[in-house]
Each structure stands twice: as C-alpha cells, then as structure tokens.
Amino acid sequence: MKIGIVCYPTYGGSGVLATELGIGLAKRGHEVHFITYKRPARLITFQENVFYHEVSGEDYPLFEYAPYETALASKLVEIVKFEKLDLLHVHYAIPHASVAYMAKKILLAEGKYVPFVTTLHGTDITLVGNNNTFAPVVTFSINKSDGVTAVSESLKKQTYDHFNIQNDIKVIYNFIDFGRFRKSDKDHFKKAIAPNGERILVHTSNFRKVKRVEDVIYIFKEVYHEIPSKLLLIGDGPERHHLEELCRKIGLCHEIRFLGKQDAIEELLAIADLFIMPSEMESFGLAALEAMACEVPVISTDVGGLPEVNIHGKTGFMSKVGDVESMAKNAINILSHDEILNKFRKNAMEQAKRFDIHEILPQYEAYYESVLKTAVW
Ligand code: GMT
C-alpha cells in the first residue's frame, strides 16, 4: 500500500505514535509518505520506503495568521496525485481530518479517489474537541472520515458521549517496539544519577497543566522522606519554570534533575525504578507503556484509558486525580522492598507485551484493507 501520514511532528504522544506507525509499516513493505510542517521528531534515521514532504508555513503579508490548513490541503492533493497514494491516515481530528476531507473533495473533482482514516488521540476530543468552538468541525470530520480509530475504549466512549457521531470507531491501542524499549544494562549511568544506590523515580511529559507535574514533585517529596531517592523530570513545556521554582522552594533541587527533551528515553527508563503519571486526563498513556516495557512499574491516576494500561495492584497503582497522599503511599509500598519492586517490574513488562508493535501493526493494516474495500466515492 502507499500510505500518506499526517500528524503533529512533535514529541507529543500522537506524533510519536504516528511516526513509529509509519516506520513500522515501511518495514513491512508499505510505502509511507509523511506530510507534515516539520520533520517528525522520531524520524531520525534514513528509512527505505519512507518519504517526507514538508508543508510550507509561509506568512503572507495580508494575513495575520499563516493559512496552514490551506497549505496542508494543497500539499495533500499534490502528494496523493504525484505519489499515487492509496490512502491517507491523519492523526488528530482537528485540523487534520477536516483538511483531509477538503483534499479528498478536491481530488474527487479531478476524478481521483483517496479515502482517509482518522485516529483520535485524546486531546482532540477530551480537551479541544469538546470546546464548543470546535465541536461542529470535529463532529463533521469524524463523520466524514472513511475510517475512525481511537487509542482506547475510554476515548471511544468519550467521543460518542461528547459528539453526535454516526460512524463506527475502531479501538486500536497505542503500541510499543520491544526492539527499542526494553531493560538494558546502564549501570554506569545509574551510578552517576544515584551514586549511593538511591531509588530513581521518573516522569516524562510535555509539562502541560494536564500532566500535573506539580503532583509528581509533591509525591517525590513524600517518598524522599521515607526512602533515599532521586527524581528525573524529562521533557519540557509551559510549566517548567514554575516547577523549577517549586523544587527550590521545597529545598529538593539537588535530588530532582530536569533533563529537558531527550531522544533516547529508553536509556533513562533502563535505570528507573518507578514511573509517575498523575495526569488529569490521559486517553492511553503512551509514556507509561514505554516505562512498563522497560520493566518500570507505574503510579498513575485512574482517568481515561489508564485503567486499560496500568493494572491496579499488579503493574503499579492508580489513584484519584490530585490524591498525592495515596500516590505517595503506593510509591513507597512498591519501592520499599526489592521483592515487591521486582514482582511489579515483571508484571509491568508482561502487561506491556499486550501492546507489542507486532500485534498492533497488523490491526492497522487489516483496518486499511477494510476501508479500501468498503469506502464509497
Ligand atoms: O499527552 C500529550 O500531551 C500528548 C498527546 C498528543 O496528542 O500528542 O498524547 C495523546 O495521545 C497519545 C498517543 O495516542 C496518548 O497515549 C496520550 O494519552 C494522549 N494524551 C492525552 O490524552 C492527554
């Protein structure tokens, strides 16, 4: 198949997943064309069968904002025609599904047919989508997609609850590549971070408010009082400055390290003992899955798709949003004995296997096939 992928090319979960999907599909013999405004962050090495087309974001003196949607629609039309694509797979309802619909209509007017699949990742539905400003476009573009997937049962339900959707939504979970995400020996690294054998807690995110990174710091504060430990904060985003100030205020700067954006997350997860995800909303929680694949148990909230990933009392624990006390208690419980920690580590890795890329990729392929068979002009 010749597949065009549209996504946000950032470090965010949807961009990561879309990029890994494209790379995985290319390895299975498909021709994959990424059509994005910047090279996707995870598209770092040359891959046979993978092509990248940049959407130019030129400013026009007349317009206050660069017309990105128009530029993307035009680029999709050009690439579908020139590269003879069979299908478009767009990640995020807005604006990508509505743009794909526009491109499809332009192509139809020229006698060329290309169906598009939309994958809902979460923020498009739970945070942005149910803002009334966007609701008509989100509803329309989901209903007009030739196929729709959601990354968890929870997100599927929320989409039906919030919007008037007539289309079927297929759940295809986030996936993990064990070729990359697995526990490896990084002892030298561990010694540098935790020279006295301290436990290492990790959080990765884009430091948006929805991630509640402040809670991570308060959970760590409690753990630190009971167990010698260090906290690694990986990523960057709007909350970072405020979080650095908080660490200073509570006097824990020397135990907490801000590592910024990192490409080789798996090397940091290799030395981690516990992953903290206290999000206010999480449609799946790809970062938690990456940790679990590296044998790191997860302390999380119980929102969205997290109960489909983190099994309470087995791969980690879940608590209510904002219940720092409960999350800290559970963290201390896991970290206080090697036998308990090791049992949780093993369970986390076993659960992660459910989301192995080799299980999930064929589900996308089968879905594309069914869309190509059934889609109507
Ligand atoms: O979590 C983020 O801030 C990034 C966000 C995105 O849209 O890129 O991630 C969403 O999509 C991921 C991949 O499907 C999911 O694993 C994340 O749970 C989801 N984030 C939220 O729902 C907040």
PDB file of C-alpha atoms in Angstrom, residues 117-253:
ATOM      1  CA  VAL A 117      -8.612   7.211   8.162  1.00  0.00           C
ATOM      2  CA  THR A 118      -8.669   9.466  11.236  1.00  0.00           C
ATOM      3  CA  THR A 119      -7.067   8.429  14.505  1.00  0.00           C
ATOM      4  CA  LEU A 120      -8.322  10.156  17.647  1.00  0.00           C
ATOM      5  CA  HIS A 121      -5.594  10.550  20.243  1.00  0.00           C
ATOM      6  CA  GLY A 122      -7.301  12.255  23.115  1.00  0.00           C
ATOM      7  CA  THR A 123      -6.594  15.913  23.451  1.00  0.00           C
ATOM      8  CA  ASP A 124      -8.507  16.467  20.199  1.00  0.00           C
ATOM      9  CA  ILE A 125     -11.588  15.012  21.894  1.00  0.00           C
ATOM     10  CA  THR A 126     -11.196  15.496  25.618  1.00  0.00           C
ATOM     11  CA  LEU A 127      -9.682  18.972  25.794  1.00  0.00           C
ATOM     12  CA  VAL A 128     -10.015  20.711  22.461  1.00  0.00           C
ATOM     13  CA  GLY A 129     -12.832  18.815  20.854  1.00  0.00           C
ATOM     14  CA  ASN A 130     -15.476  19.406  23.481  1.00  0.00           C
ATOM     15  CA  ASN A 131     -14.790  23.111  23.455  1.00  0.00           C
ATOM     16  CA  ASN A 132     -17.914  24.316  21.666  1.00  0.00           C
ATOM     17  CA  THR A 133     -15.892  26.421  19.269  1.00  0.00           C
ATOM     18  CA  PHE A 134     -14.549  23.316  17.562  1.00  0.00           C
ATOM     19  CA  ALA A 135     -17.413  20.868  18.064  1.00  0.00           C
ATOM     20  CA  PRO A 136     -19.073  21.304  14.632  1.00  0.00           C
ATOM     21  CA  VAL A 137     -15.810  20.719  12.758  1.00  0.00           C
ATOM     22  CA  VAL A 138     -14.781  17.780  14.951  1.00  0.00           C
ATOM     23  CA  THR A 139     -18.194  16.104  14.588  1.00  0.00           C
ATOM     24  CA  PHE A 140     -18.357  16.669  10.845  1.00  0.00           C
ATOM     25  CA  SER A 141     -14.833  15.497  10.113  1.00  0.00           C
ATOM     26  CA  ILE A 142     -15.186  12.343  12.225  1.00  0.00           C
ATOM     27  CA  ASN A 143     -18.472  11.514  10.494  1.00  0.00           C
ATOM     28  CA  LYS A 144     -16.942  12.143   7.071  1.00  0.00           C
ATOM     29  CA  SER A 145     -13.836  10.022   7.689  1.00  0.00           C
ATOM     30  CA  ASP A 146     -13.766   6.734   5.782  1.00  0.00           C
ATOM     31  CA  GLY A 147     -12.434   5.070   8.915  1.00  0.00           C
ATOM     32  CA  VAL A 148     -12.007   6.215  12.507  1.00  0.00           C
ATOM     33  CA  THR A 149      -9.823   4.708  15.187  1.00  0.00           C
ATOM     34  CA  ALA A 150      -9.401   5.650  18.852  1.00  0.00           C
ATOM     35  CA  VAL A 151      -6.476   4.689  21.054  1.00  0.00           C
ATOM     36  CA  SER A 152      -8.561   3.256  23.904  1.00  0.00           C
ATOM     37  CA  GLU A 153     -12.079   2.077  24.744  1.00  0.00           C
ATOM     38  CA  SER A 154     -12.341   5.046  27.069  1.00  0.00           C
ATOM     39  CA  LEU A 155     -11.608   7.535  24.283  1.00  0.00           C
ATOM     40  CA  LYS A 156     -14.105   5.804  22.005  1.00  0.00           C
ATOM     41  CA  LYS A 157     -16.773   6.160  24.674  1.00  0.00           C
ATOM     42  CA  GLN A 158     -15.933   9.801  25.341  1.00  0.00           C
ATOM     43  CA  THR A 159     -16.140  10.579  21.629  1.00  0.00           C
ATOM     44  CA  TYR A 160     -19.639   9.085  21.425  1.00  0.00           C
ATOM     45  CA  ASP A 161     -20.614  10.856  24.659  1.00  0.00           C
ATOM     46  CA  HIS A 162     -19.435  14.311  23.572  1.00  0.00           C
ATOM     47  CA  PHE A 163     -20.274  14.377  19.871  1.00  0.00           C
ATOM     48  CA  ASN A 164     -23.067  13.241  17.628  1.00  0.00           C
ATOM     49  CA  ILE A 165     -21.125  10.504  15.847  1.00  0.00           C
ATOM     50  CA  GLN A 166     -22.732   8.134  13.358  1.00  0.00           C
ATOM     51  CA  ASN A 167     -19.519   6.483  12.212  1.00  0.00           C
ATOM     52  CA  ASP A 168     -18.120   3.292  13.756  1.00  0.00           C
ATOM     53  CA  ILE A 169     -14.999   3.816  15.814  1.00  0.00           C
ATOM     54  CA  LYS A 170     -12.460   1.022  15.997  1.00  0.00           C
ATOM     55  CA  VAL A 171     -10.193   0.834  19.021  1.00  0.00           C
ATOM     56  CA  ILE A 172      -6.561   0.235  18.115  1.00  0.00           C
ATOM     57  CA  TYR A 173      -4.323   0.682  21.114  1.00  0.00           C
ATOM     58  CA  ASN A 174      -1.006   2.507  21.272  1.00  0.00           C
ATOM     59  CA  PHE A 175       1.874   0.104  20.752  1.00  0.00           C
ATOM     60  CA  ILE A 176       5.472  -0.413  21.812  1.00  0.00           C
ATOM     61  CA  ASP A 177       8.560  -1.615  19.969  1.00  0.00           C
ATOM     62  CA  PHE A 178      10.400  -4.032  22.263  1.00  0.00           C
ATOM     63  CA  GLY A 179      13.349  -3.882  19.874  1.00  0.00           C
ATOM     64  CA  ARG A 180      13.957  -0.448  21.326  1.00  0.00           C
ATOM     65  CA  PHE A 181      12.106  -0.286  24.656  1.00  0.00           C
ATOM     66  CA  ARG A 182      13.495  -2.994  26.916  1.00  0.00           C
ATOM     67  CA  LYS A 183      15.523  -3.035  30.072  1.00  0.00           C
ATOM     68  CA  SER A 184      19.219  -2.747  29.303  1.00  0.00           C
ATOM     69  CA  ASP A 185      22.316  -2.512  31.422  1.00  0.00           C
ATOM     70  CA  LYS A 186      23.102   1.149  32.055  1.00  0.00           C
ATOM     71  CA  ASP A 187      24.841   0.736  35.394  1.00  0.00           C
ATOM     72  CA  HIS A 188      27.406   3.487  34.809  1.00  0.00           C
ATOM     73  CA  PHE A 189      24.561   5.857  34.130  1.00  0.00           C
ATOM     74  CA  LYS A 190      22.707   4.745  37.244  1.00  0.00           C
ATOM     75  CA  LYS A 191      25.799   5.376  39.374  1.00  0.00           C
ATOM     76  CA  ALA A 192      26.083   8.908  38.019  1.00  0.00           C
ATOM     77  CA  ILE A 193      22.491   9.738  38.939  1.00  0.00           C
ATOM     78  CA  ALA A 194      22.169   7.744  42.141  1.00  0.00           C
ATOM     79  CA  PRO A 195      25.710   7.176  43.480  1.00  0.00           C
ATOM     80  CA  ASN A 196      24.507   5.705  46.770  1.00  0.00           C
ATOM     81  CA  GLY A 197      22.022   3.260  45.294  1.00  0.00           C
ATOM     82  CA  GLU A 198      19.041   5.602  45.720  1.00  0.00           C
ATOM     83  CA  ARG A 199      15.747   4.628  44.047  1.00  0.00           C
ATOM     84  CA  ILE A 200      15.115   6.509  40.805  1.00  0.00           C
ATOM     85  CA  LEU A 201      11.674   7.922  40.027  1.00  0.00           C
ATOM     86  CA  VAL A 202      10.947   9.187  36.516  1.00  0.00           C
ATOM     87  CA  HIS A 203       8.338  11.371  34.859  1.00  0.00           C
ATOM     88  CA  THR A 204       8.277  12.291  31.182  1.00  0.00           C
ATOM     89  CA  SER A 205       5.821  14.648  29.539  1.00  0.00           C
ATOM     90  CA  ASN A 206       5.368  17.916  27.718  1.00  0.00           C
ATOM     91  CA  PHE A 207       4.889  19.708  31.060  1.00  0.00           C
ATOM     92  CA  ARG A 208       1.429  20.955  30.230  1.00  0.00           C
ATOM     93  CA  LYS A 209      -1.043  21.635  33.044  1.00  0.00           C
ATOM     94  CA  VAL A 210      -2.979  18.448  32.182  1.00  0.00           C
ATOM     95  CA  LYS A 211       0.083  16.383  33.220  1.00  0.00           C
ATOM     96  CA  ARG A 212       0.033  17.771  36.803  1.00  0.00           C
ATOM     97  CA  VAL A 213       3.829  17.655  37.117  1.00  0.00           C
ATOM     98  CA  GLU A 214       3.496  19.567  40.375  1.00  0.00           C
ATOM     99  CA  ASP A 215       1.919  16.427  41.845  1.00  0.00           C
ATOM    100  CA  VAL A 216       4.975  14.441  40.720  1.00  0.00           C
ATOM    101  CA  ILE A 217       7.152  16.751  42.803  1.00  0.00           C
ATOM    102  CA  TYR A 218       4.884  16.508  45.865  1.00  0.00           C
ATOM    103  CA  ILE A 219       4.725  12.703  45.542  1.00  0.00           C
ATOM    104  CA  PHE A 220       8.505  12.625  45.331  1.00  0.00           C
ATOM    105  CA  LYS A 221       8.784  14.832  48.431  1.00  0.00           C
ATOM    106  CA  GLU A 222       6.832  12.219  50.433  1.00  0.00           C
ATOM    107  CA  VAL A 223       8.803   9.300  49.020  1.00  0.00           C
ATOM    108  CA  TYR A 224      12.110  11.054  49.673  1.00  0.00           C
ATOM    109  CA  HIS A 225      11.275  11.393  53.361  1.00  0.00           C
ATOM    110  CA  GLU A 226      10.927   7.604  53.634  1.00  0.00           C
ATOM    111  CA  ILE A 227      13.328   6.209  51.039  1.00  0.00           C
ATOM    112  CA  PRO A 228      16.609   7.623  49.668  1.00  0.00           C
ATOM    113  CA  SER A 229      15.656   8.554  46.130  1.00  0.00           C
ATOM    114  CA  LYS A 230      16.161  10.803  43.106  1.00  0.00           C
ATOM    115  CA  LEU A 231      13.650  12.205  40.629  1.00  0.00           C
ATOM    116  CA  LEU A 232      14.280  12.656  36.907  1.00  0.00           C
ATOM    117  CA  LEU A 233      11.965  15.035  35.085  1.00  0.00           C
ATOM    118  CA  ILE A 234      12.231  14.507  31.338  1.00  0.00           C
ATOM    119  CA  GLY A 235      10.657  16.803  28.765  1.00  0.00           C
ATOM    120  CA  ASP A 236       9.856  20.445  28.551  1.00  0.00           C
ATOM    121  CA  GLY A 237       6.863  22.704  28.289  1.00  0.00           C
ATOM    122  CA  PRO A 238       4.959  25.667  29.652  1.00  0.00           C
ATOM    123  CA  GLU A 239       5.065  24.590  33.335  1.00  0.00           C
ATOM    124  CA  ARG A 240       8.805  24.053  33.557  1.00  0.00           C
ATOM    125  CA  HIS A 241       9.857  27.401  35.024  1.00  0.00           C
ATOM    126  CA  HIS A 242       7.201  27.210  37.707  1.00  0.00           C
ATOM    127  CA  LEU A 243       8.262  23.633  38.546  1.00  0.00           C
ATOM    128  CA  GLU A 244      11.906  24.602  38.908  1.00  0.00           C
ATOM    129  CA  GLU A 245      10.837  27.326  41.333  1.00  0.00           C
ATOM    130  CA  LEU A 246       8.782  24.800  43.285  1.00  0.00           C
ATOM    131  CA  CYS A 247      11.789  22.471  43.639  1.00  0.00           C
ATOM    132  CA  ARG A 248      13.828  25.367  45.031  1.00  0.00           C
ATOM    133  CA  LYS A 249      11.040  26.364  47.387  1.00  0.00           C
ATOM    134  CA  ILE A 250      10.754  22.911  48.919  1.00  0.00           C
ATOM    135  CA  GLY A 251      14.543  22.535  49.069  1.00  0.00           C
ATOM    136  CA  LEU A 252      14.834  19.468  46.839  1.00  0.00           C
ATOM    137  CA  CYS A 253      16.759  20.872  43.846  1.00  0.00           C
TER     138      CYS A 253
END
